[in-house]
Coordinates of C-alpha atoms in Angstrom, one line a residue:
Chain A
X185 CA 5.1 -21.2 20.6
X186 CA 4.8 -20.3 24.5
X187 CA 3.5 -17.4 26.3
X188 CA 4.7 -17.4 30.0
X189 CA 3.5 -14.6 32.1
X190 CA 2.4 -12.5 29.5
X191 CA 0.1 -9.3 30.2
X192 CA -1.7 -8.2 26.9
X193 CA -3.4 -5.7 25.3
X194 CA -2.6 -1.8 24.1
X195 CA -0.9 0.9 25.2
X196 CA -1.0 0.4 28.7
X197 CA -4.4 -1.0 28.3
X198 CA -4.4 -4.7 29.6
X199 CA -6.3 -6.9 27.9
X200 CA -5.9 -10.2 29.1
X201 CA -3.0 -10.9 32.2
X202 CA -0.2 -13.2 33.4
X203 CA -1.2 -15.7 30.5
X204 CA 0.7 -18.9 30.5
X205 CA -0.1 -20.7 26.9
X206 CA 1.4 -23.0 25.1
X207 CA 0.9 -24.5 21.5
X208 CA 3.0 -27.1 20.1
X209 CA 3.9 -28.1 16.7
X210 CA 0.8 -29.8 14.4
X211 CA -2.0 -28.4 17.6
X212 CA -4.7 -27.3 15.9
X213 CA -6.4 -24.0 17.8
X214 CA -9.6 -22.7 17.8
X215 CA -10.2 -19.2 19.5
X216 CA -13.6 -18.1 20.5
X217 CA -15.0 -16.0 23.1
X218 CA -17.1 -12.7 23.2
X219 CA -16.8 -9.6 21.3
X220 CA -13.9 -7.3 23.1
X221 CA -12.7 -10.5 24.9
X222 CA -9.4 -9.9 23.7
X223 CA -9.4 -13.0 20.9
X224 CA -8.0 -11.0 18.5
X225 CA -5.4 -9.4 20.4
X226 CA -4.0 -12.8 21.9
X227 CA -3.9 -13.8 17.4
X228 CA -2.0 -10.5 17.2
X229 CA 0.6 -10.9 20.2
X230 CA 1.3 -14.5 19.2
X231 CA 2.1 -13.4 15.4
X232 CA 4.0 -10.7 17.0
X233 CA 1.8 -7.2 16.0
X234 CA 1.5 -6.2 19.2
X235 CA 4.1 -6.2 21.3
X236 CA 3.9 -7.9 25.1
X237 CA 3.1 -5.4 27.7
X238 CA 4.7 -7.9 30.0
X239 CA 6.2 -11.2 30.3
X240 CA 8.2 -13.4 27.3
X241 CA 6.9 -14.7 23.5
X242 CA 9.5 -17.5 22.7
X243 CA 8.1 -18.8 18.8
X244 CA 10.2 -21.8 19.2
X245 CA 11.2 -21.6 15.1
X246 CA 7.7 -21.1 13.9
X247 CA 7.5 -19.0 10.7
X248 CA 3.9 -17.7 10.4
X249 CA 1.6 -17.5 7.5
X250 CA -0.8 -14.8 8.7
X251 CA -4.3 -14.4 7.2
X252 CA -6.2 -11.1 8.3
X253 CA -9.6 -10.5 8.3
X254 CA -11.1 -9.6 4.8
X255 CA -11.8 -6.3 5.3
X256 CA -8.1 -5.8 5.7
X257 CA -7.1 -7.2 2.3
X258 CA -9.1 -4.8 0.0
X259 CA -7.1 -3.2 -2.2
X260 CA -8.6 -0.4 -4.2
X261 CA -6.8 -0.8 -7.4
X262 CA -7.4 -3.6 -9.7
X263 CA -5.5 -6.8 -9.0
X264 CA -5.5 -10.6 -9.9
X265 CA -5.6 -13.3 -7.1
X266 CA -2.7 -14.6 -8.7
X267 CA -1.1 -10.9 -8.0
X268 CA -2.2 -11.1 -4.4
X269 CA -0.1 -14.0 -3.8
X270 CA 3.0 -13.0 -5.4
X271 CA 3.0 -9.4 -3.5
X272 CA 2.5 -11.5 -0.2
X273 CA 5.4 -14.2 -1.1
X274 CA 7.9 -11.8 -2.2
X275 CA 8.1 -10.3 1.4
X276 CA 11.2 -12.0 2.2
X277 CA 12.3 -13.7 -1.1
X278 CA 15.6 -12.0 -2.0
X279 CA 15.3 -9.5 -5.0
X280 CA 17.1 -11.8 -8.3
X281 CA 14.5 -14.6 -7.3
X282 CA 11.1 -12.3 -7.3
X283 CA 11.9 -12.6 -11.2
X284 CA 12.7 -16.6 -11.5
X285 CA 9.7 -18.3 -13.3
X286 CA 9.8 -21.3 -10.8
X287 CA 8.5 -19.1 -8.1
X288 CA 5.7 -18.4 -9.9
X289 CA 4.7 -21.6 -10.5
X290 CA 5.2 -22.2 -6.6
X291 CA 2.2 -19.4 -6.4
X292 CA 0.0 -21.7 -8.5
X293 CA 0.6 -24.3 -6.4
X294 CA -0.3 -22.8 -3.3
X295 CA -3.1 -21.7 -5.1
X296 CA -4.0 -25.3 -6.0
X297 CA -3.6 -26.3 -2.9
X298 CA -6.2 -24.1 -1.7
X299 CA -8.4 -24.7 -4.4
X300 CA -8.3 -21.1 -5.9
X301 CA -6.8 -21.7 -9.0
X302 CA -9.5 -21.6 -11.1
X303 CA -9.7 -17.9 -10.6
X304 CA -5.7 -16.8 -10.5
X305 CA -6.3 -14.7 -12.7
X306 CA -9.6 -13.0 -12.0
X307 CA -10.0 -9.8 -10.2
X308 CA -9.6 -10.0 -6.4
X309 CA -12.3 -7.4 -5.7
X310 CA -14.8 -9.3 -7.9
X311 CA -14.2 -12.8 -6.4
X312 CA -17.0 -14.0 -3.4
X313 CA -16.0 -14.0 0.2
X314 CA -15.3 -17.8 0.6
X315 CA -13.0 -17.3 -2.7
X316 CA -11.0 -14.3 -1.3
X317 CA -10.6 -16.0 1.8
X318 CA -9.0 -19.0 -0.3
X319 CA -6.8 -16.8 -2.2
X320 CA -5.9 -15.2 1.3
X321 CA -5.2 -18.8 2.5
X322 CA -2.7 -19.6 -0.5
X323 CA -0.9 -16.4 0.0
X324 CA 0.1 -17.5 3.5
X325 CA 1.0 -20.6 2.4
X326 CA 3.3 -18.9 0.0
X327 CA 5.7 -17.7 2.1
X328 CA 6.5 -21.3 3.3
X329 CA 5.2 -21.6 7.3
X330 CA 5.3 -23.9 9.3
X331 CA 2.5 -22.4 11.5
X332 CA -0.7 -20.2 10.2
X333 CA -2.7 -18.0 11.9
X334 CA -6.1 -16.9 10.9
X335 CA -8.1 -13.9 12.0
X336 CA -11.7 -14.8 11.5
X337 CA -11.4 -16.6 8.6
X338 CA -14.8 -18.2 8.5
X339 CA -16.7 -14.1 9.1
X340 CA -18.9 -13.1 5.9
X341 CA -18.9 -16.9 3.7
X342 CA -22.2 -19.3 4.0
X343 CA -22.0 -22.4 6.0
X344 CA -21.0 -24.7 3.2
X345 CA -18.0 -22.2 2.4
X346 CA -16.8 -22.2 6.4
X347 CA -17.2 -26.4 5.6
X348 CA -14.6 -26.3 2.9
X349 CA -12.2 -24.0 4.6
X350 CA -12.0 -25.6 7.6
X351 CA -11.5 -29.4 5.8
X352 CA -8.8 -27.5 3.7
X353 CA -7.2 -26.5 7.2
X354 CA -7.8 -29.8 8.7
X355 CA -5.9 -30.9 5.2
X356 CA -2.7 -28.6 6.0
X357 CA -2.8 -29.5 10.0
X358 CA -2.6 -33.8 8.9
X359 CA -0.6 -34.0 5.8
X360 CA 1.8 -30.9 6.3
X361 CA 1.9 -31.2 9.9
X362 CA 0.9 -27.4 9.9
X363 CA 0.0 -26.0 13.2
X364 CA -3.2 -23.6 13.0
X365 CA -4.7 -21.1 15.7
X366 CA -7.5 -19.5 14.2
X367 CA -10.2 -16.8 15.9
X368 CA -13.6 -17.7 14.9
X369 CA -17.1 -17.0 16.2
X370 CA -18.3 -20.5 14.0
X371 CA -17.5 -23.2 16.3
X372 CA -18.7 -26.3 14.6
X373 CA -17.0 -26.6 11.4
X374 CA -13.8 -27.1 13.3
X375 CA -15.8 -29.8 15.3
X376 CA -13.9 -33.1 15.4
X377 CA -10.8 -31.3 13.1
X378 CA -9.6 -29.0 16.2
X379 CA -7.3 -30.4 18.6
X380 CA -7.8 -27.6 21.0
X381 CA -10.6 -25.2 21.8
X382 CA -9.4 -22.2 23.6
X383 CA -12.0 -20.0 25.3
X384 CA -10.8 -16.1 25.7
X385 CA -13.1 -14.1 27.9
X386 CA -12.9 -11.8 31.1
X387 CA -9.1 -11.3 30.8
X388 CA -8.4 -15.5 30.7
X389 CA -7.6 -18.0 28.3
X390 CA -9.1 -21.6 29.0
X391 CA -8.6 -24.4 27.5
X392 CA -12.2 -26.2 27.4
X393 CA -14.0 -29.3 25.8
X394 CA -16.2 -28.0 22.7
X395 CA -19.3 -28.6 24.4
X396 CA -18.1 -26.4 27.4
X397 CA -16.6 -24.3 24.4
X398 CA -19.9 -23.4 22.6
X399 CA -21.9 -22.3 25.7
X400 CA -19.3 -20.6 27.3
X401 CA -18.7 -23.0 30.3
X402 CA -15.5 -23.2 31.8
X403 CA -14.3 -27.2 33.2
X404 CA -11.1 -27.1 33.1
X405 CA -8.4 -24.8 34.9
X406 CA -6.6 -21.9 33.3
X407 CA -4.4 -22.0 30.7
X408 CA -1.9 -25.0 29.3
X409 CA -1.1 -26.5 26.4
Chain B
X29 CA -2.7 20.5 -37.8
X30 CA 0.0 17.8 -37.9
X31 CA 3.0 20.2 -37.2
X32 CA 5.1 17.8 -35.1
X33 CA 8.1 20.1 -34.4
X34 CA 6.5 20.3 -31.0
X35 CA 8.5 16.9 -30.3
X36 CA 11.4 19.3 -30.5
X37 CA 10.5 21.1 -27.4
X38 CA 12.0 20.5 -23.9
X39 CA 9.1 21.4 -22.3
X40 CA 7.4 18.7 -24.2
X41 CA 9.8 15.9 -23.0
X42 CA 9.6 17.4 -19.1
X43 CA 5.9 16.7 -19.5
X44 CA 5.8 13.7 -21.5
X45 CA 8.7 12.2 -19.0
X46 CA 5.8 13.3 -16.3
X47 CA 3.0 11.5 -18.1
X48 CA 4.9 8.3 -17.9
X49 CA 7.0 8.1 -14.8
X50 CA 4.5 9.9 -12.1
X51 CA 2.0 7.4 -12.3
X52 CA 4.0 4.4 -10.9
X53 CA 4.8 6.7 -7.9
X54 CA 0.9 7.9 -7.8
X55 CA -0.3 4.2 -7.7
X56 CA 1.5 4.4 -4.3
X57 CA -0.7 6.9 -3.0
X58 CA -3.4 5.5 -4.1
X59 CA -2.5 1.9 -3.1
X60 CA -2.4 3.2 0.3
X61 CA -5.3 5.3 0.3
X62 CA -3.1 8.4 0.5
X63 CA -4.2 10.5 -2.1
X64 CA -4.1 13.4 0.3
X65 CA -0.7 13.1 0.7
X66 CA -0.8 13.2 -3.5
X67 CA -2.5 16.6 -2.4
X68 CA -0.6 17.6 0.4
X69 CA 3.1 17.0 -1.0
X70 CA 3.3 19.4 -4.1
X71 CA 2.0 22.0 -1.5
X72 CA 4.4 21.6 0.9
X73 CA 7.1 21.5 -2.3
X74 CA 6.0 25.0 -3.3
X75 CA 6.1 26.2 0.5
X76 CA 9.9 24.9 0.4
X77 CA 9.6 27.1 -2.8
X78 CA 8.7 30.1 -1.6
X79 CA 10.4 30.1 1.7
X80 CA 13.6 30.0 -0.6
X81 CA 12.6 33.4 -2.4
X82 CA 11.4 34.8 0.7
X83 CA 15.0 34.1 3.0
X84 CA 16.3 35.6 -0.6
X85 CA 14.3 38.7 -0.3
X86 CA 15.7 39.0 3.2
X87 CA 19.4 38.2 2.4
X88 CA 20.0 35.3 3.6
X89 CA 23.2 34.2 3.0
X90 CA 22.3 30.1 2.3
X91 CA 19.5 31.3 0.3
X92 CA 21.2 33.8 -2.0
X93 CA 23.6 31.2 -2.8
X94 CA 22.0 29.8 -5.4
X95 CA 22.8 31.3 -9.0
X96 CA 19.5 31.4 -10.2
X97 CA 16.2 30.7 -9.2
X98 CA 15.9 27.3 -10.7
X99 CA 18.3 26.0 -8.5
X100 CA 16.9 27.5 -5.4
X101 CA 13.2 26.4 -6.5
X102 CA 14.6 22.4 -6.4
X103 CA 16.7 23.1 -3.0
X104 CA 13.2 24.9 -1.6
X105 CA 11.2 21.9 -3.1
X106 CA 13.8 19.3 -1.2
X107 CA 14.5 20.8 1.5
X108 CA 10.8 20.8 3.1
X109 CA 9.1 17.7 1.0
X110 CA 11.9 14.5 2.0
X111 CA 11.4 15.6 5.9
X112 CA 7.4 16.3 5.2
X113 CA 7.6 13.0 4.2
X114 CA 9.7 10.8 6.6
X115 CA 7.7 12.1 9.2
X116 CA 4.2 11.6 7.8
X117 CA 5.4 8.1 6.7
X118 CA 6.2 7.1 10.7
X119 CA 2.5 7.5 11.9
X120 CA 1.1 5.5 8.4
X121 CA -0.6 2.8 10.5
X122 CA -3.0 5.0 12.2
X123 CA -5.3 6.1 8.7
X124 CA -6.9 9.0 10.8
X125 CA -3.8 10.5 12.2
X126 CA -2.2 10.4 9.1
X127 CA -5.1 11.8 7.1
X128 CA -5.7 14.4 9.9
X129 CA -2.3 15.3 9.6
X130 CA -2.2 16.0 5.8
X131 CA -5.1 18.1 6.3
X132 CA -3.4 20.3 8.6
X133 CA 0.3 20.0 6.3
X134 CA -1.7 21.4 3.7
X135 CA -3.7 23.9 5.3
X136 CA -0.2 24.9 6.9
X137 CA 1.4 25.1 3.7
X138 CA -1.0 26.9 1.8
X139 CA -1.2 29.6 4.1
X140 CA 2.9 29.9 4.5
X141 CA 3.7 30.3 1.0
X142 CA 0.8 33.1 0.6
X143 CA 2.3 34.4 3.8
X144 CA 5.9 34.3 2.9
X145 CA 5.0 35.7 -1.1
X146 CA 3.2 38.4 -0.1
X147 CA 5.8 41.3 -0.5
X148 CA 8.2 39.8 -2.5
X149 CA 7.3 40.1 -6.2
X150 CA 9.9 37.8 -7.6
X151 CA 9.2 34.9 -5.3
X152 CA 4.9 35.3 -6.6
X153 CA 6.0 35.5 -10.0
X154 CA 7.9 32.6 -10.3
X155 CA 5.4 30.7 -8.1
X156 CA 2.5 31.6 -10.1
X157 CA 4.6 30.6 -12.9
X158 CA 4.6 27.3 -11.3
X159 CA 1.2 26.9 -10.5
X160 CA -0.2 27.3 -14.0
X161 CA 2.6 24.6 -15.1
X162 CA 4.4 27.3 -17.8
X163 CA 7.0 25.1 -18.3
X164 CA 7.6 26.6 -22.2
X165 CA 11.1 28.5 -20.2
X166 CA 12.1 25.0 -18.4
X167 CA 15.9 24.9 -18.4
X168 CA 18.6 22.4 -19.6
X169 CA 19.8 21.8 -16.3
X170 CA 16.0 21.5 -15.1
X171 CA 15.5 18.8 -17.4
X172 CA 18.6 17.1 -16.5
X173 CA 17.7 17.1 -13.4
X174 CA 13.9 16.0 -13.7
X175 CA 15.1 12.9 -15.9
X176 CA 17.8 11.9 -13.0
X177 CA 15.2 12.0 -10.4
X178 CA 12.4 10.8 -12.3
X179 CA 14.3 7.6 -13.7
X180 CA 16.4 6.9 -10.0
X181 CA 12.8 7.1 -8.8
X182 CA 11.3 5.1 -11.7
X183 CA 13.8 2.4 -11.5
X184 CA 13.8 1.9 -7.4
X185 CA 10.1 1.9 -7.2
X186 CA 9.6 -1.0 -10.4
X187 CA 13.0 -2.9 -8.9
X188 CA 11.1 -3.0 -5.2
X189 CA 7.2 -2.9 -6.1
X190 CA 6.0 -5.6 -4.5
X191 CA 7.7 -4.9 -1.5
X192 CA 6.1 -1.5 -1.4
X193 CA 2.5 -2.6 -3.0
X194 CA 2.8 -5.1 -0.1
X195 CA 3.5 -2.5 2.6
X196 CA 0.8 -0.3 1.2
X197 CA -2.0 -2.8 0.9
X198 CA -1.7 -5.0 3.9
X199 CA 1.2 -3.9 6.5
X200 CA 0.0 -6.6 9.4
X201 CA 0.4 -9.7 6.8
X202 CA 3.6 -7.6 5.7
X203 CA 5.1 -7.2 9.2
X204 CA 4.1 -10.8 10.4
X205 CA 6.0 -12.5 7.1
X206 CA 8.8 -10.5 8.1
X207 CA 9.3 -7.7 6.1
X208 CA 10.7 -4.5 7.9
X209 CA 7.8 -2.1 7.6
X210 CA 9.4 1.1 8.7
X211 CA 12.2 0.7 6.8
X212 CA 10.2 0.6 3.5
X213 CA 7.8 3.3 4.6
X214 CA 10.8 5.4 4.6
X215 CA 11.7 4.2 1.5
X216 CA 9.0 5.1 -0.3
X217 CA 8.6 8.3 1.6
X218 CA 12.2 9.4 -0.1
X219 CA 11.5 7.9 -3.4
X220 CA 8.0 9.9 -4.0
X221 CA 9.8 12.7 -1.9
X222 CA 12.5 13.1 -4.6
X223 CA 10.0 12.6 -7.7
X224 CA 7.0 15.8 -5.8
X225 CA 10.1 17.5 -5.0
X226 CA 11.8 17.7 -8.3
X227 CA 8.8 17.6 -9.9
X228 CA 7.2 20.9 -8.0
X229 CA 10.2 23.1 -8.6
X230 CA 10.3 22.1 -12.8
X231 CA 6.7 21.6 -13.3
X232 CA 4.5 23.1 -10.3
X233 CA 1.9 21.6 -8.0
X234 CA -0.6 21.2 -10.5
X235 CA 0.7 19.4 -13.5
X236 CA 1.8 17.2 -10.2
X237 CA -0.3 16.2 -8.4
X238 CA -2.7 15.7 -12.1
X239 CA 0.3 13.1 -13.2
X240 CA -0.2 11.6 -10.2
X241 CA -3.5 11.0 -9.5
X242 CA -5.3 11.2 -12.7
X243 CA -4.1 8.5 -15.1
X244 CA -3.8 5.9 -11.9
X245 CA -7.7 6.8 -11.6
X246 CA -8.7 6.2 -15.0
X247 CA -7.4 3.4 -15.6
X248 CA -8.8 1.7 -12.5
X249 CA -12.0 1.5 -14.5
X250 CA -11.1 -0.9 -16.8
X251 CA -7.6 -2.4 -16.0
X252 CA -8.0 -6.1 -14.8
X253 CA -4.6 -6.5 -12.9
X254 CA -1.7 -4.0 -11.3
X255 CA 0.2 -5.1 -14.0
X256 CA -1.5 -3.7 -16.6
X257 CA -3.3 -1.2 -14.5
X258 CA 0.2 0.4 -14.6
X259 CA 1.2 0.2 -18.7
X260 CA -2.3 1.6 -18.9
X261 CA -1.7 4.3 -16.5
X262 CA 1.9 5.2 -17.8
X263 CA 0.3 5.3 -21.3
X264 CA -2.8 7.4 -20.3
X265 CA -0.2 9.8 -19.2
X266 CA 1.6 10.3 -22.1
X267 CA -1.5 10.3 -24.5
X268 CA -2.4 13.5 -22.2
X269 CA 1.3 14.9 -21.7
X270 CA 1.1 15.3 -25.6
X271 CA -2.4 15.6 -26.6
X272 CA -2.2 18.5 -23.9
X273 CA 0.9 20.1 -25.2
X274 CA -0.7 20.0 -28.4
X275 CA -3.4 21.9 -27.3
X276 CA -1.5 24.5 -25.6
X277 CA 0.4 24.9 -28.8
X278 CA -2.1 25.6 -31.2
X279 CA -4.5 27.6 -29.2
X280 CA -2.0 29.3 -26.9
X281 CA -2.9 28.5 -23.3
X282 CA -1.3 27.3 -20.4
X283 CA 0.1 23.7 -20.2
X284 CA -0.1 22.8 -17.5
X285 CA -3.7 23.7 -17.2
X286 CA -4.5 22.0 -20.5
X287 CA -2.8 19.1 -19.7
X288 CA -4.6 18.8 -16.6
X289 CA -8.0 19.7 -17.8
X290 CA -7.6 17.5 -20.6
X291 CA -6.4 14.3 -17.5
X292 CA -9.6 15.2 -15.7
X293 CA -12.0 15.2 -19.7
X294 CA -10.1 11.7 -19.9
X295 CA -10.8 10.7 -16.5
X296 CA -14.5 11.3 -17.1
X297 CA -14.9 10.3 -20.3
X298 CA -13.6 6.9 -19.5
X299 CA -16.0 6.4 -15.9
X300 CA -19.0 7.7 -18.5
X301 CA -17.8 5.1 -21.1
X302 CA -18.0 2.5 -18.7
X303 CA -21.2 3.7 -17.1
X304 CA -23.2 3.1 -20.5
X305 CA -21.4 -0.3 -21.9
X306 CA -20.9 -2.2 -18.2
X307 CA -24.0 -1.7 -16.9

């Protein structure tokens, strides 16, 4: 997936400018930066939500699984987990197949796979932060990427929660090969799992060590891959 | 007490074939926290309504047309609500706009059709007629045309929900996993167009927006999945459709009233219920 040249942000509102970025298949990317640094927006141009305001997006044959931040995923009717990840994996599935059994038992796998299972059929609204945010996780999986992007998907669950989420990434990235850019304000669970540690802030990207990462030091030059 | 030759009655079926279709098009609204627009709609329905009796009253040639006033009731109801709608369902991704918006369509409406009944007898009859839900007079061809519209509407929306639930709940997963979100925000603007439309000009604003809303509500308290959520929902509207019309029967009041009232006695009923045992 590249960025070259690429001016971001909303409405004639620049947000971060002539970006060059580049993430290549099985990276591992970890996002962090201050509030309003424009983290979120580069998660949103890269998955193709906002559009560029100018320069290219080439996705190089990525298909992304997309996991939003919690508070967009309530849903204020009653619904299983199980329910959550068939209405996300149907997106694209052509009509005759949303009815084959065999896809549902694909949605129990990417439940599995996720560890979240156990409460397939439980109510979505009545299941913990960490456990939504697994549930979340398998209904990206479900429609089959090759790439996931994650908005904040360590915000609102206790420390040994953002431990198993990130090992279940880390899981995904090895064995599947799955590349992963995730925005996060919880550096260290990714510690020693992230391949790279991209720092948004002041309307650049950098690409730093985690150390330099964590405090907010810059030792490297702008953007690469 | 047990006289069932109610079942005979048309206006029975147009109500009962409410209870059961309208709330798999009202879990839309409330899936996308649009129940204004559950609000709005049958408003702007009955403005398309009464701007059909009031170019009437004038003579207008396309609006004396129509043979009777049944007929031009459903082209008034279509001819505002599908555009209402295809143009409220563009801005959907901005919550305030759109809710600011319905606020003002509704306003706008309400004021328009008192505006456009106020010298034209007829048109305030028939509308009034309509508001309470009298649907005892309902027409053949009314109820031909409210099954049509009701089952086309019943059949697209079950054939494509997860599509649509998807596009309701959570448009940025939606859009980045590929599916077309404009295209199915128009889509479900025409399907609930068609279903408030029709609906208005055979059974009036009220009974509506109640089949809508109501059973999708009460059954939220309890339901443990959307799947059952909705044969709960569907159920809890026929229940009222025919406890209601019961009700009407015997004691000789309005049915559309009674069938509301008695939604909203079942709507509390149930939160109260749930109140005492699930505490």
């Amino acid at each position: 997936m590249e960025l070259q040249q690429a001016s971001l942000g909303y409405r004639g509102n620049t947000v971060l400018e002539n970006l060059d970025l580049k993430i290549a298949a099985g990276d591992f990317v970890v996002i962090g930066g201050p509030n309003g640094g424009g983290k979120s927006t580069l998660l949103k141009t890269i998955s193709g939500l906002i559009p560029l305001l100018k320069g290219t997006r080439d996705v190089g044959g990525m298909k992304f699984g997309y996991v939003p931040q919690q508070a967009a995923s309530d849903v204020p009717l009653p619904i299983t987990a199980f329910e959550i990840v068939e209405l996300g994996a149907s997106a694209l599935l052509p009509l005759h197949r949303t009815f084959f059994r065999m896809e549902r038992a694909f949605y129990l796998e990417c439940l599995r796979e996720c560890q979240a299972d156990a409460y397939a059929k439980k109510n979505f609204g009545e299941l913990s932060g960490g456990q939504r945010q697994r549930v979340l996780l398998a209904r990206s999986l479900a429609v089959r990427p090759n790439a996931l992007l994650l908005d904040e998907p360590t915000a609102g669950v206790d420390h040994a929660t953002q431990l198993v989420i990130a090992r279940l990434l880390a899981r995904l990235n090895r064995e599947q090969r799955m590349t992963v850019a995730l925005v996060t304000h919880e550096f260290e669970p990714f510690r020693g799992i992230a391949s790279h540690f991209l720092r948004v802030a002041d309307g650049r990207a950098q690409f730093l060590d985690i150390a330099a990462f964590t405090n907010g030091t810059a030792n490297t030059p702008n953007v690469g891959s | 007490m047990w006289d069932l030759s109610f079942l005979q009655s048309k206006s029975y079926w147009a109500a009962g074939l409410m209870g059961l279709i309208c709330p798999v098009i009202g879990r839309h609204m409330v899936m996308g926290r649009a129940i204004m627009l559950g609000l709005a709609l049958p408003q702007v329905s009955l403005a398309g309504v009464a701007f059909m009796f009031f170019g009437a009253a004038l003579g207008w040639g396309w609006c004396t047309a129509f043979k009777d006033d049944a007929t031009r009731a459903f082209a008034g109801a279509m001819l505002l609500t599908l555009p209402a709608l295809v143009l409220l369902a563009l801005p959907r991704r901005s919550v305030k706009l759109s809710e600011g918006w319905l606020a003002f369509v509704f306003l706008a409406a309400v004021s328009l059709t008192n505006l456009m009944l106020s010298s034209n007898a007829v048109g305030e009859v028939y509308i009034e007629d309509l508001f309470h839900g009298r649907l005892l007079l309902i027409s053949d061809t009314a109820i031909i045309t409210l099954a049509i519209s009701l089952g086309c509407a019943f059949v697209f929306a079950m054939a494509f929900r997860r599509r649509i639930l998807l596009a309701l709940t959570d448009p940025d997963f939606a859009t980045v996993s590929g599916l077309k979100l404009t295209r199915w925000n128009v889509i479900l603007a025409l399907i609930n167009g068609s279903v408030v439309g029709v609906s208005v000009a055979t059974v009036g604003p009220l009974v509506t927006f109640g089949f809508l809303i109501l059973p999708v509500l009460a059954v939220a308290t309890f339901a443990r999945s959307l799947r059952t959520h909705l044969i709960w929902a569907m159920v809890f509207g026929v229940i009222t459709a025919t406890a209601g019309f019961v009700i009407s029967y015997h004691y000789d009041l309005p049915l559309g009233d009674s069938v509301v009232a008695l939604g909203c006695a079942g709507l509390a009923i149930i939160h109260a219920l749930r109140a005492i045992f699930c505490r």
